CSV table of C-alpha atoms (C1' of nucleotides) in Angstrom, one decimal:
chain,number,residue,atom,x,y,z
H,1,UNK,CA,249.2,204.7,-19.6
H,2,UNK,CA,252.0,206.8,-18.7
H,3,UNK,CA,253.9,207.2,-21.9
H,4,UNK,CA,252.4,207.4,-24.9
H,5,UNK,CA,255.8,208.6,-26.6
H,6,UNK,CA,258.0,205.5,-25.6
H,7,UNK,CA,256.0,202.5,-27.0
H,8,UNK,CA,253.8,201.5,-29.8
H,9,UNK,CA,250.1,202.6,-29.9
H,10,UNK,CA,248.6,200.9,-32.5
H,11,UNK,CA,247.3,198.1,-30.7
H,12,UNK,CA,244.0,198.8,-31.8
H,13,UNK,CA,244.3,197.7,-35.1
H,14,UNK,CA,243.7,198.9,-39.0
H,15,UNK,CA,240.2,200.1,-38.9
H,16,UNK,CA,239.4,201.8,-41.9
H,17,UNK,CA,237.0,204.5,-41.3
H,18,UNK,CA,236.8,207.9,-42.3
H,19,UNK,CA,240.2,208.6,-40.5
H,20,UNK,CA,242.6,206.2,-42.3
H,21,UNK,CA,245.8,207.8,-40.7
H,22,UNK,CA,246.3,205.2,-37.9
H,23,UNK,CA,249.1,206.1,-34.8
H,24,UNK,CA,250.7,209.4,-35.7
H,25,UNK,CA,253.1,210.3,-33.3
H,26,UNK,CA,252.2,213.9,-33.9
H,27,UNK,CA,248.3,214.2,-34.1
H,28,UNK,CA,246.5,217.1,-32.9
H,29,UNK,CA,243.1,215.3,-32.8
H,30,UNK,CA,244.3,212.6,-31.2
H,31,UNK,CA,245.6,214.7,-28.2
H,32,UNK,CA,242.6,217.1,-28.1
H,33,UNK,CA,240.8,213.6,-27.6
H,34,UNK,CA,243.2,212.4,-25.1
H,35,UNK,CA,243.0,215.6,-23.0
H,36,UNK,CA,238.9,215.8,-23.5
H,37,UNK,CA,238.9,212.1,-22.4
H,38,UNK,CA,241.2,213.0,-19.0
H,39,UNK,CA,239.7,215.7,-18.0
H,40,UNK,CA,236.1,213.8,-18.1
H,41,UNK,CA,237.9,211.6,-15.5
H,42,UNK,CA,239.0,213.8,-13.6
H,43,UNK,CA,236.1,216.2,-13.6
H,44,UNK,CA,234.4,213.6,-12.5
H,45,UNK,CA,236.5,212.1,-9.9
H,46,UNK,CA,237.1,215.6,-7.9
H,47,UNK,CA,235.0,218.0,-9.8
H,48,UNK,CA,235.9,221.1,-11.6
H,49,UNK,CA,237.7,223.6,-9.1
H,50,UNK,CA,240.0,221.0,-7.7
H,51,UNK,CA,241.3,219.6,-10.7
H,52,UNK,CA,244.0,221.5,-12.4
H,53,UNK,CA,245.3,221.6,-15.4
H,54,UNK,CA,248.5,220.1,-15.1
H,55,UNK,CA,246.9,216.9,-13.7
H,56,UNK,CA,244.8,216.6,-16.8
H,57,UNK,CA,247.6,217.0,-19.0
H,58,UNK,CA,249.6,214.0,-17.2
H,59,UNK,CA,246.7,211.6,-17.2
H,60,UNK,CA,246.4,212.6,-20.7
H,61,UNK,CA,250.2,212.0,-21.5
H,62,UNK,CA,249.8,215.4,-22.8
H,63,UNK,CA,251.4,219.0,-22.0
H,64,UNK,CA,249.1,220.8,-20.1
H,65,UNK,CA,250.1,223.8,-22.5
H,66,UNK,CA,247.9,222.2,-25.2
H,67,UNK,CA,244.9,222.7,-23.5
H,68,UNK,CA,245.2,226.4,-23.9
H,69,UNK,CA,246.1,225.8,-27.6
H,70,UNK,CA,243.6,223.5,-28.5
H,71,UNK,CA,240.7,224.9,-26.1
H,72,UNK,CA,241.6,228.3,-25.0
H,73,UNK,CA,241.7,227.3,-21.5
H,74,UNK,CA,240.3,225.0,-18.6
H,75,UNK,CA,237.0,226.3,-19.1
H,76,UNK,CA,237.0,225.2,-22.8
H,77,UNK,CA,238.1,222.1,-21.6
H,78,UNK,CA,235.3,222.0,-19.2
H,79,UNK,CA,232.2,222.8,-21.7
H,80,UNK,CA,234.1,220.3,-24.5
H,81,UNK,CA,233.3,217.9,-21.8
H,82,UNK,CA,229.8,218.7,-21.0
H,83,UNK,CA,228.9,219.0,-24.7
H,84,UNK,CA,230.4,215.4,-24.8
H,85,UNK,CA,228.3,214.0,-22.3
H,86,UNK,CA,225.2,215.7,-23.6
H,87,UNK,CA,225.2,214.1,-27.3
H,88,UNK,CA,225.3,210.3,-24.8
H,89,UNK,CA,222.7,209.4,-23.3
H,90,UNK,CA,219.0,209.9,-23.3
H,91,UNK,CA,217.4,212.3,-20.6
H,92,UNK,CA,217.2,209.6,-17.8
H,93,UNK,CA,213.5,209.8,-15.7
H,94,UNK,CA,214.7,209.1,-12.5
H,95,UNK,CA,211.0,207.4,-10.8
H,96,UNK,CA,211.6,204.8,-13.8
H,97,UNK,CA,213.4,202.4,-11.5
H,98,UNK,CA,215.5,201.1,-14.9
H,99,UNK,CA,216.5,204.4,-15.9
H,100,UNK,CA,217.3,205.3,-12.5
H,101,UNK,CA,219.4,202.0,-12.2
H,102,UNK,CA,221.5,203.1,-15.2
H,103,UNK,CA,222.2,206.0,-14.2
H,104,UNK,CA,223.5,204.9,-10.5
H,105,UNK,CA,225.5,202.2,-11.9
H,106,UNK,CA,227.3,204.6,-14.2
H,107,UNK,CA,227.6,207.2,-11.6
H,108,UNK,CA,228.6,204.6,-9.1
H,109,UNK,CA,231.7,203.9,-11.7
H,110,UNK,CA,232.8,207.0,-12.6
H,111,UNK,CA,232.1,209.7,-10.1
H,112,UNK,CA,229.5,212.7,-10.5
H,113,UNK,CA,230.3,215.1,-12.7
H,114,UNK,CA,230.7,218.8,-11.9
H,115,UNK,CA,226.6,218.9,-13.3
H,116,UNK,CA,225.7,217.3,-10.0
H,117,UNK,CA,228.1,219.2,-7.7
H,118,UNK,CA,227.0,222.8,-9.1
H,119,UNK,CA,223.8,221.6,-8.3
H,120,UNK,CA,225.2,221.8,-4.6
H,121,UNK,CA,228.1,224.4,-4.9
H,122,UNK,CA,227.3,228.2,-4.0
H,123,UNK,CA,227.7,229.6,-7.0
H,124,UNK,CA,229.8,232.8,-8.9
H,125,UNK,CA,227.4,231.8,-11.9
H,126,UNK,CA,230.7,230.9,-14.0
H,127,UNK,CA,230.5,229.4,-17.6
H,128,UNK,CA,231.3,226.7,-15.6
H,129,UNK,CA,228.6,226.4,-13.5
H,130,UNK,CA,225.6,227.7,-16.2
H,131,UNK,CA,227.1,225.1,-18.4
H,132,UNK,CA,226.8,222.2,-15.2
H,133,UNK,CA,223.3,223.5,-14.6
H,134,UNK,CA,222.1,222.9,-18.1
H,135,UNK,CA,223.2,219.9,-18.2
H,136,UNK,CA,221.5,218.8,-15.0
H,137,UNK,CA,218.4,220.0,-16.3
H,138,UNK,CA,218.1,218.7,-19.3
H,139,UNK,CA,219.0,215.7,-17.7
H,140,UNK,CA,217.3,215.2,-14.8
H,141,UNK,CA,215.5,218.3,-14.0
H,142,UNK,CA,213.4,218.3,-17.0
H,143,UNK,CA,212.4,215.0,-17.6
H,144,UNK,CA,210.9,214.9,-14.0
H,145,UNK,CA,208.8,218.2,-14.1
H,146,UNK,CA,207.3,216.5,-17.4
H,147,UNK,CA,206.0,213.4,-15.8
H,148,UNK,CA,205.1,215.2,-12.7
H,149,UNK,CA,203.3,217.5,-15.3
H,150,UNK,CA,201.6,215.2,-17.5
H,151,UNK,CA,200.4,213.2,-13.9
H,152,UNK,CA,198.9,216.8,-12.9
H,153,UNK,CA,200.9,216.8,-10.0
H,154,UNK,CA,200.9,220.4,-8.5
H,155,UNK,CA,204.6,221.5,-8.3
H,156,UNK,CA,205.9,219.9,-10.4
H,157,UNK,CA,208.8,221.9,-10.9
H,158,UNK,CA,209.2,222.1,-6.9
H,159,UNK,CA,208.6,218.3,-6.7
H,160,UNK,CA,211.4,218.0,-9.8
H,161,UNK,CA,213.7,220.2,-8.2
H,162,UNK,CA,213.6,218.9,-5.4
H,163,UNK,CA,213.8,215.3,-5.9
H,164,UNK,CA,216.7,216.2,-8.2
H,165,UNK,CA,218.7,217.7,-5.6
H,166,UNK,CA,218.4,214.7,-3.2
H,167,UNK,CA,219.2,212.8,-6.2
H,168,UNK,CA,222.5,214.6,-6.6
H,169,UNK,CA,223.0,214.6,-2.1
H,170,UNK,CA,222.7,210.6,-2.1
H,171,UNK,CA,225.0,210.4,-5.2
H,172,UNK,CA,227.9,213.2,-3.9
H,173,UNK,CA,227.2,211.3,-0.9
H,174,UNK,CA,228.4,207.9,-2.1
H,175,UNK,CA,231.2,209.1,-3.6
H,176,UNK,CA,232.6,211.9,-1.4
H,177,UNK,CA,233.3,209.3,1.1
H,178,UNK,CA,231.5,210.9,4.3
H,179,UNK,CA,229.0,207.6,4.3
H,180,UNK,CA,230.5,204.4,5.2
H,181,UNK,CA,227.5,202.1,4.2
H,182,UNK,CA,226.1,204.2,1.6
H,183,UNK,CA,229.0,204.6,-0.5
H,184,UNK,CA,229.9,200.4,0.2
H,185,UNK,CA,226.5,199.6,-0.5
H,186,UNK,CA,225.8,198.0,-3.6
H,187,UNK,CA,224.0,199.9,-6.8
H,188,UNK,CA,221.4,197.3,-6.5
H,189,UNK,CA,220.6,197.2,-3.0
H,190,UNK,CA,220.5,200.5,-3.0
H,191,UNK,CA,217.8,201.1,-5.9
H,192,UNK,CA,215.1,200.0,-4.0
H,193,UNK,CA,215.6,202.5,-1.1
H,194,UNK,CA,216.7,205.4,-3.4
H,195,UNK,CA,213.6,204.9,-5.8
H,196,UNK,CA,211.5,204.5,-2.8
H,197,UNK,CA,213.0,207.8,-1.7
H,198,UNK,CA,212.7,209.3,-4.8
H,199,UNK,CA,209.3,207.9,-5.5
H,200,UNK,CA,208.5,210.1,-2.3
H,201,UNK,CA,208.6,213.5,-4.0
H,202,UNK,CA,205.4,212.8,-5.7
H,203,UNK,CA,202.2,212.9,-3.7
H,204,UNK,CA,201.0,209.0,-2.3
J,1,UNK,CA,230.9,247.3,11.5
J,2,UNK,CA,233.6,248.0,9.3
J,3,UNK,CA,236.0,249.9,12.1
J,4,UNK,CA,235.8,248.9,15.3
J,5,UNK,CA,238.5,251.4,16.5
J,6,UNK,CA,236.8,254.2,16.1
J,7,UNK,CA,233.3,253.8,17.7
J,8,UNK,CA,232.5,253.2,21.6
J,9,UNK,CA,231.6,249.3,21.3
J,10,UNK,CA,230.0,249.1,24.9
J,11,UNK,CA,226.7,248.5,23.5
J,12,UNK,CA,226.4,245.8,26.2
J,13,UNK,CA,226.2,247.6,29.3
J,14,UNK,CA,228.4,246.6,32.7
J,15,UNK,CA,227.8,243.3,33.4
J,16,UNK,CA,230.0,242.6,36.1
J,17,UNK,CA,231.2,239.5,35.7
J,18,UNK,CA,234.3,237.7,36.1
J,19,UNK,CA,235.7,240.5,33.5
J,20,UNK,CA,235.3,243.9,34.2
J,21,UNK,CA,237.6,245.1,31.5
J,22,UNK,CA,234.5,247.0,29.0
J,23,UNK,CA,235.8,247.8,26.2
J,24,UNK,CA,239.3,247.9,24.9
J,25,UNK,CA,240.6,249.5,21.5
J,26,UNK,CA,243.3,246.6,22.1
J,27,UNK,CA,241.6,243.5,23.3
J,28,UNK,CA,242.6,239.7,22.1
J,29,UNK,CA,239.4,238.5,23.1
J,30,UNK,CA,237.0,240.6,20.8
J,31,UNK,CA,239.3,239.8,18.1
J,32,UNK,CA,239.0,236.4,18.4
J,33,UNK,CA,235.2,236.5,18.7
J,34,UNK,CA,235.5,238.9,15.6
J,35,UNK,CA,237.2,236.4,13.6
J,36,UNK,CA,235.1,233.1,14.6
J,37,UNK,CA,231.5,235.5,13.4
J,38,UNK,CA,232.6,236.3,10.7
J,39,UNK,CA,234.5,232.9,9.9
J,40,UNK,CA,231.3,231.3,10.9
J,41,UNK,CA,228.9,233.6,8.2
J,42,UNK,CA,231.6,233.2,5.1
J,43,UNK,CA,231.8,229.5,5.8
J,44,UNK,CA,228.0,228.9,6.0
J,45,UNK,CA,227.9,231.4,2.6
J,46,UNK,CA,230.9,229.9,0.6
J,47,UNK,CA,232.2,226.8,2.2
J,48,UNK,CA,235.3,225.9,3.6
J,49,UNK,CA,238.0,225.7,0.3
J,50,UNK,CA,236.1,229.0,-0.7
J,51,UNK,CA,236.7,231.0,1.6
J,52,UNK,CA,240.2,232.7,1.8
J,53,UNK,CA,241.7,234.5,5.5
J,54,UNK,CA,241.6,237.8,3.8
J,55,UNK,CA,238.1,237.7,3.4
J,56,UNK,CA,237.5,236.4,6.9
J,57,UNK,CA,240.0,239.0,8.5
J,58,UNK,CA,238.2,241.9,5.9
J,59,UNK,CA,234.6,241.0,7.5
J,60,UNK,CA,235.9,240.8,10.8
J,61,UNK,CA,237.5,244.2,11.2
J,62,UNK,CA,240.5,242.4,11.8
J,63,UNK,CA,244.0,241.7,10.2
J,64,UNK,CA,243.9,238.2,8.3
J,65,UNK,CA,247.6,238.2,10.1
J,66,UNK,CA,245.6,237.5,14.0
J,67,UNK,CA,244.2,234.2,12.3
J,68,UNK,CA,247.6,232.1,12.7
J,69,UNK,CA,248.3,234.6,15.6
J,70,UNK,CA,245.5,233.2,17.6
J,71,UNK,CA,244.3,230.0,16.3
J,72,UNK,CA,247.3,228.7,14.3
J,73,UNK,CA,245.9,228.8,11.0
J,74,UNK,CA,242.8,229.0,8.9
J,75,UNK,CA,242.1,225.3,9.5
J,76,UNK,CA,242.1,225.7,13.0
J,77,UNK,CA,240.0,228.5,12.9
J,78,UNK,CA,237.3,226.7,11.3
J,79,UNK,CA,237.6,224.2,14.1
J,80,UNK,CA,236.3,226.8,16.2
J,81,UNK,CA,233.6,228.2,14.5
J,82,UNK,CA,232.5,223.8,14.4
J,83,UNK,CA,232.9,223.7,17.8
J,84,UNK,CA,230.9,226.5,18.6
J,85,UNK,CA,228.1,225.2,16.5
J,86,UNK,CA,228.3,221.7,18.1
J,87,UNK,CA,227.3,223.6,21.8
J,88,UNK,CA,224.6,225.3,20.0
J,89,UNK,CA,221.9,222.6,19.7
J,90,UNK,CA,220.2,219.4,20.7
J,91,UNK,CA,220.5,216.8,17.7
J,92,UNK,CA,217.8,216.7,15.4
J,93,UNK,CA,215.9,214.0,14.3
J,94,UNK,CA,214.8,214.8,10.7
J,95,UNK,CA,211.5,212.9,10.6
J,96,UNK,CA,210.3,214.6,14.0
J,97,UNK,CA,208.6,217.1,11.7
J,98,UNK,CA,208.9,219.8,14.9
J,99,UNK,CA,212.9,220.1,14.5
J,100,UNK,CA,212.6,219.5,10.7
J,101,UNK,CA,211.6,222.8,10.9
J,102,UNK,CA,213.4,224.5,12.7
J,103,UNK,CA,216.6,222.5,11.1
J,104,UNK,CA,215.1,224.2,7.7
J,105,UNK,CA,214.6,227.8,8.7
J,106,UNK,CA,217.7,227.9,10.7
J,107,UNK,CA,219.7,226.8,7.4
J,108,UNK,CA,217.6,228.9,5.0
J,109,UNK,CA,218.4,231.9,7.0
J,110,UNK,CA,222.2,231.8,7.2
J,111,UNK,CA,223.8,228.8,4.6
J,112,UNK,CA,224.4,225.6,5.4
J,113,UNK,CA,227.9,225.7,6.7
J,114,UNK,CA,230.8,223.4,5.1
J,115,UNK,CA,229.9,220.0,7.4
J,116,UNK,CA,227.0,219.8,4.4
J,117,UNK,CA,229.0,220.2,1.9
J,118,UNK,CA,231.6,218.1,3.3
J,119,UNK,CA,229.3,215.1,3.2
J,120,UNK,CA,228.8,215.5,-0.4
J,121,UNK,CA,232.2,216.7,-1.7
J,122,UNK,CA,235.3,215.7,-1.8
J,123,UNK,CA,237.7,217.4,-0.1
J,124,UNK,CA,241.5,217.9,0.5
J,125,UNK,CA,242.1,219.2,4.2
J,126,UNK,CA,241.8,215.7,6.1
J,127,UNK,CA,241.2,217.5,9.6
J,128,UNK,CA,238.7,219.8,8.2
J,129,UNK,CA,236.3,217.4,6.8
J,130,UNK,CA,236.6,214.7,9.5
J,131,UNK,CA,235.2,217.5,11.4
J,132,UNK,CA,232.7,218.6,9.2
J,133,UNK,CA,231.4,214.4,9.3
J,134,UNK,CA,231.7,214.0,12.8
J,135,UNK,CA,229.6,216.9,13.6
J,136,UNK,CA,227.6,216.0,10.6
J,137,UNK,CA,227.1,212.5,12.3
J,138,UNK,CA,226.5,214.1,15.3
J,139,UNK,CA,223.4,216.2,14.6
J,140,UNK,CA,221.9,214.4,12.1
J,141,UNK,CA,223.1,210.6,11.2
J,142,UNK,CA,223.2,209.1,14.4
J,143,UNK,CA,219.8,210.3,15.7
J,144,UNK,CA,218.1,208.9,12.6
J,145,UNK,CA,220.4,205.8,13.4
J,146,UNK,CA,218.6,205.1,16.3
J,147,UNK,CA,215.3,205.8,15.7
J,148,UNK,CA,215.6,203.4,13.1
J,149,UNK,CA,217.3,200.8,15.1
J,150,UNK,CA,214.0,201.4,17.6
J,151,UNK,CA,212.0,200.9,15.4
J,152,UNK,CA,213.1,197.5,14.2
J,153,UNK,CA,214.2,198.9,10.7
J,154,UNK,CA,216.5,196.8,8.5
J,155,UNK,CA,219.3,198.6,7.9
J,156,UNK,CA,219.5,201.8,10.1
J,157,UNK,CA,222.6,203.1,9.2
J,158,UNK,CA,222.8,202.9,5.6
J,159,UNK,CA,218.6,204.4,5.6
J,160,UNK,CA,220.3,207.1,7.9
J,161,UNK,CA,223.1,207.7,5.2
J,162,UNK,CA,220.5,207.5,2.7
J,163,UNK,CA,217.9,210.4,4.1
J,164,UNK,CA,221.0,212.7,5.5
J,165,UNK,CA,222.5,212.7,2.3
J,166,UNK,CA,218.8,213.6,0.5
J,167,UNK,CA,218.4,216.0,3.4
J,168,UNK,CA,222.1,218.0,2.4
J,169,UNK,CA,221.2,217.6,-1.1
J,170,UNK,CA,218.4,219.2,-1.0
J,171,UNK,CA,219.7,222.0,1.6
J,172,UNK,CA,222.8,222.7,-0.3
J,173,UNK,CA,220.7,222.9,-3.8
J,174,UNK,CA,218.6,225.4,-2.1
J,175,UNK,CA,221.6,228.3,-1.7
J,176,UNK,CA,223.0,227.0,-4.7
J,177,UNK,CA,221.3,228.9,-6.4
J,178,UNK,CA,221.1,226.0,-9.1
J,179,UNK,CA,217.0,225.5,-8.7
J,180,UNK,CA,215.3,228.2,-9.2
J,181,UNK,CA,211.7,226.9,-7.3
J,182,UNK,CA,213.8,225.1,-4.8
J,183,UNK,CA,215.3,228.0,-3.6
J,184,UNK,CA,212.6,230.2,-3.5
J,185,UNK,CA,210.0,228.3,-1.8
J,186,UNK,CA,209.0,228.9,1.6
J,187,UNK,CA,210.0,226.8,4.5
J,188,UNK,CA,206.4,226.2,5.4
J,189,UNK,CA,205.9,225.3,1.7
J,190,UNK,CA,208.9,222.6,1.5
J,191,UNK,CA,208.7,221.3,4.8
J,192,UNK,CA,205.7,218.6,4.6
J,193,UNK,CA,207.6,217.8,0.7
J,194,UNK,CA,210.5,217.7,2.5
J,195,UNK,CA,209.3,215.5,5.2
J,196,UNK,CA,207.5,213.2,2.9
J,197,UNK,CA,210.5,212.8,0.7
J,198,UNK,CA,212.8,212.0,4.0
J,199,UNK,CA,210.2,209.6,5.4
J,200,UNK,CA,210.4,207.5,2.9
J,201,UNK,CA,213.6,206.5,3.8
J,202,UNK,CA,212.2,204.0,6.4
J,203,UNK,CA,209.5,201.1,4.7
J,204,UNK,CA,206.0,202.2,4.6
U,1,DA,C1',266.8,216.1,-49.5
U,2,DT,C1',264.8,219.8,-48.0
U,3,DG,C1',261.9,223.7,-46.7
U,4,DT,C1',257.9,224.8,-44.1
U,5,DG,C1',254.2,224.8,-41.1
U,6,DA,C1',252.0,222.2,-37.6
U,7,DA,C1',252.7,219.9,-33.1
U,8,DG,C1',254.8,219.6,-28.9
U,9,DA,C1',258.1,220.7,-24.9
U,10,DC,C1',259.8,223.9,-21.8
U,11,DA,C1',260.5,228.0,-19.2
U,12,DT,C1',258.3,231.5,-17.2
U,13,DC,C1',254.8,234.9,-15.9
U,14,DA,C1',251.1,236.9,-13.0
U,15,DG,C1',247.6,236.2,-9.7
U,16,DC,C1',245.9,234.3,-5.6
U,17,DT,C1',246.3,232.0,-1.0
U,18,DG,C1',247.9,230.8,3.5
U,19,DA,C1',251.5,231.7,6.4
U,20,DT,C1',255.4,234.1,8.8
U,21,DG,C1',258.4,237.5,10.9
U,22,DA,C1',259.8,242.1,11.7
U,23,DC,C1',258.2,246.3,13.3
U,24,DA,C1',255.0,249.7,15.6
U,25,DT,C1',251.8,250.8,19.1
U,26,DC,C1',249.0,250.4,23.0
U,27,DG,C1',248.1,249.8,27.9
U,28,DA,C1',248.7,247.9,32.4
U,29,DC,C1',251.6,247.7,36.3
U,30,DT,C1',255.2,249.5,39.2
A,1,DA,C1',256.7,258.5,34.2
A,2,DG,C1',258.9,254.5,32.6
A,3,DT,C1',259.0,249.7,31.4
A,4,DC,C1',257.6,245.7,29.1
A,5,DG,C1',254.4,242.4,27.5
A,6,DA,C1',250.4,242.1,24.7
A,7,DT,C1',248.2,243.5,20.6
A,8,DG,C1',247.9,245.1,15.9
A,9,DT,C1',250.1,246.3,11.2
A,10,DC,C1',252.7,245.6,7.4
A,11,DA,C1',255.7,243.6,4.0
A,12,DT,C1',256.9,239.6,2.2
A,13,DC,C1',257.6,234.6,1.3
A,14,DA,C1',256.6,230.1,-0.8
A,15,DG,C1',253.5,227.2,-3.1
A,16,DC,C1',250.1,226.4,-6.4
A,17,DT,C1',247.4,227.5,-10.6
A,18,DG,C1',246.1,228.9,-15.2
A,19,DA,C1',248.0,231.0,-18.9
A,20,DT,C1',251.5,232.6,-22.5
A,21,DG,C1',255.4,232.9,-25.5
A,22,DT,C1',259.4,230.8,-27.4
A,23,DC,C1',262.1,227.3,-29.1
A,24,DT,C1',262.6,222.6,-30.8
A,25,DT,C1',261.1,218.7,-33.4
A,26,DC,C1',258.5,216.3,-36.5
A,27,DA,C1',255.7,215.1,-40.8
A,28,DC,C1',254.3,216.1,-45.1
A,29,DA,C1',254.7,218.2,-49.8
A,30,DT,C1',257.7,219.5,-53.2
DNA sequence: ATGTGAAGACATCAGCTGATGACATCGACT
DNA sequence: AGTCGATGTCATCAGCTGATGTCTTCACAT
């Protein structure tokens, strides 16, 4: 974990895929994934302003000064990430309790990303920040207004919004460690409640 | 508002008080005063980590350099500025739609200041946020906490976690500036959303 | 084996931030 | 008027952060 240099990598075996070269000790794709994979961590863990460069680079096992080399800068960095994440997953409808249950349990594991805090964060309207908000709408945002839509709910970008942001309080919440119960409670005692909560932003 | 040496700053008028000193060009007090407004305003706007003493002393009218002169440092300033906010107010209980209101306007008119966005992010400065939660606690956590607990609720705390972290969700996403609808509505307009989203924290 | 370009390590820079100490200036009191 | 503490101003420090440039080291092709 600490020093890839030192000892042998290869203990994933021969695979023989596309990329046949197996554990190069010099391999520029291998640290651009290393440093893409760290910084999703750590982006995660403590968001985008308060993680720094040099801290990527040592969870990566990788010098920091690659990342301007390789992506021109943190930023890069960041929107390598994000375009990462984007390519994963299916937009997630959060009133469809399963979906919603994914989503928590992965969020639960690994923290927010920066998507969710920018949804909270004043904003200087950064790459950073356009790039978070994207990604929170295409992911949660949009998928909401369209089921609110096609149930001819009025507001439904309002009603989207805003269960989106209360979405992103409860799961900064949980992890920011401000709440005592709700960040021990359990993912699945706490679906029931959230999607209730949720559930709410539609008219009854 | 920018220099306060140059203009008469009685404004006030003579109350005699236990101070008769009106106004002077050199006066520790004012300064002070200065410095907690305008801490106060950039805190609310930016949050805590955001917010740098130059700023603060630049709004103020005053030299960043009084900050550690007269509170010790920029931490301790913002203690202030939280324990003036603490005296302001009777706690609110979201779900009493009456202060749900006024909670809403009062936080749509100047931001909400750093003890939301210290229950949702993570931060580094230990004192700061375990003031920021216990005044968070304060005002709104607790007095959901017991009106739950009266009302027989399963649960309290971790439904009074749950709806004060919706609640800061949705009133940091609203000077965000991430959602667009969200931010522009009107108070009137969000508030019975608002309330219907939040009261579903308890069972129906 | 050996030359060459890619890949990485290292030192260092510039900018910002909070904080500090030295100095200047005011104003109240005698 | 003169003194001295309080108040304000300024320059500057140390730490951190992102970024850059240079030098070394390796892997591959010849």
């Amino acid at each position: 974990m600490t020093a890839p240099s030192g000892g042998p990598d290869r203990a994933g075996g021969a695979e023989a895929r596309t990329e046949p070269a197996p554990p190069r000790r010099r391999d520029a794709a291998r640290s651009r994934e290393l440093l893409v994979q760290a910084a999703l961590e750590l982006f995660a863990e403590r968001g985008y302003d308060r993680t720094t460069t040099r801290e990527i680079g040592e969870r990566a096992g990788v010098d920091p000064a690659l990342i301007a080399r390789y992506f021109g800068g943190k930023t890069q960095l960041y929107l390598a990430t994000v375009r990462l994440e984007l390519g994963n997953e299916t937009p997630a409808d959060l009133l469809e309790e399963e979906r919603l249950r994914t989503l928590l349990v992965r969020l639960t594991q690994r923290g927010p990303g920066p998507s969710f805090q920018s949804a909270v964060l004043p904003g200087d309207n950064t790459e950073v920040q356009q790039a978070s908000r994207s990604y929170l709408y295409e992911r949660v945002v949009d998928p909401l207004r369209e089921r609110f839509t096609a149930e001819r709910v009025d507001r439904p970008q309002l009603r989207a919004e805003l269960a989106a942001a209360a979405f992103a309080g409860v799961v900064l919440a949980r992890s920011s460690g401000a709440f005592s119960e709700l960040a021990a409670a359990d993912p699945e005692e706490l679906l029931p409640l959230l999607h209730g909560l949720l559930a709410a932003s539609r008219p009854s």
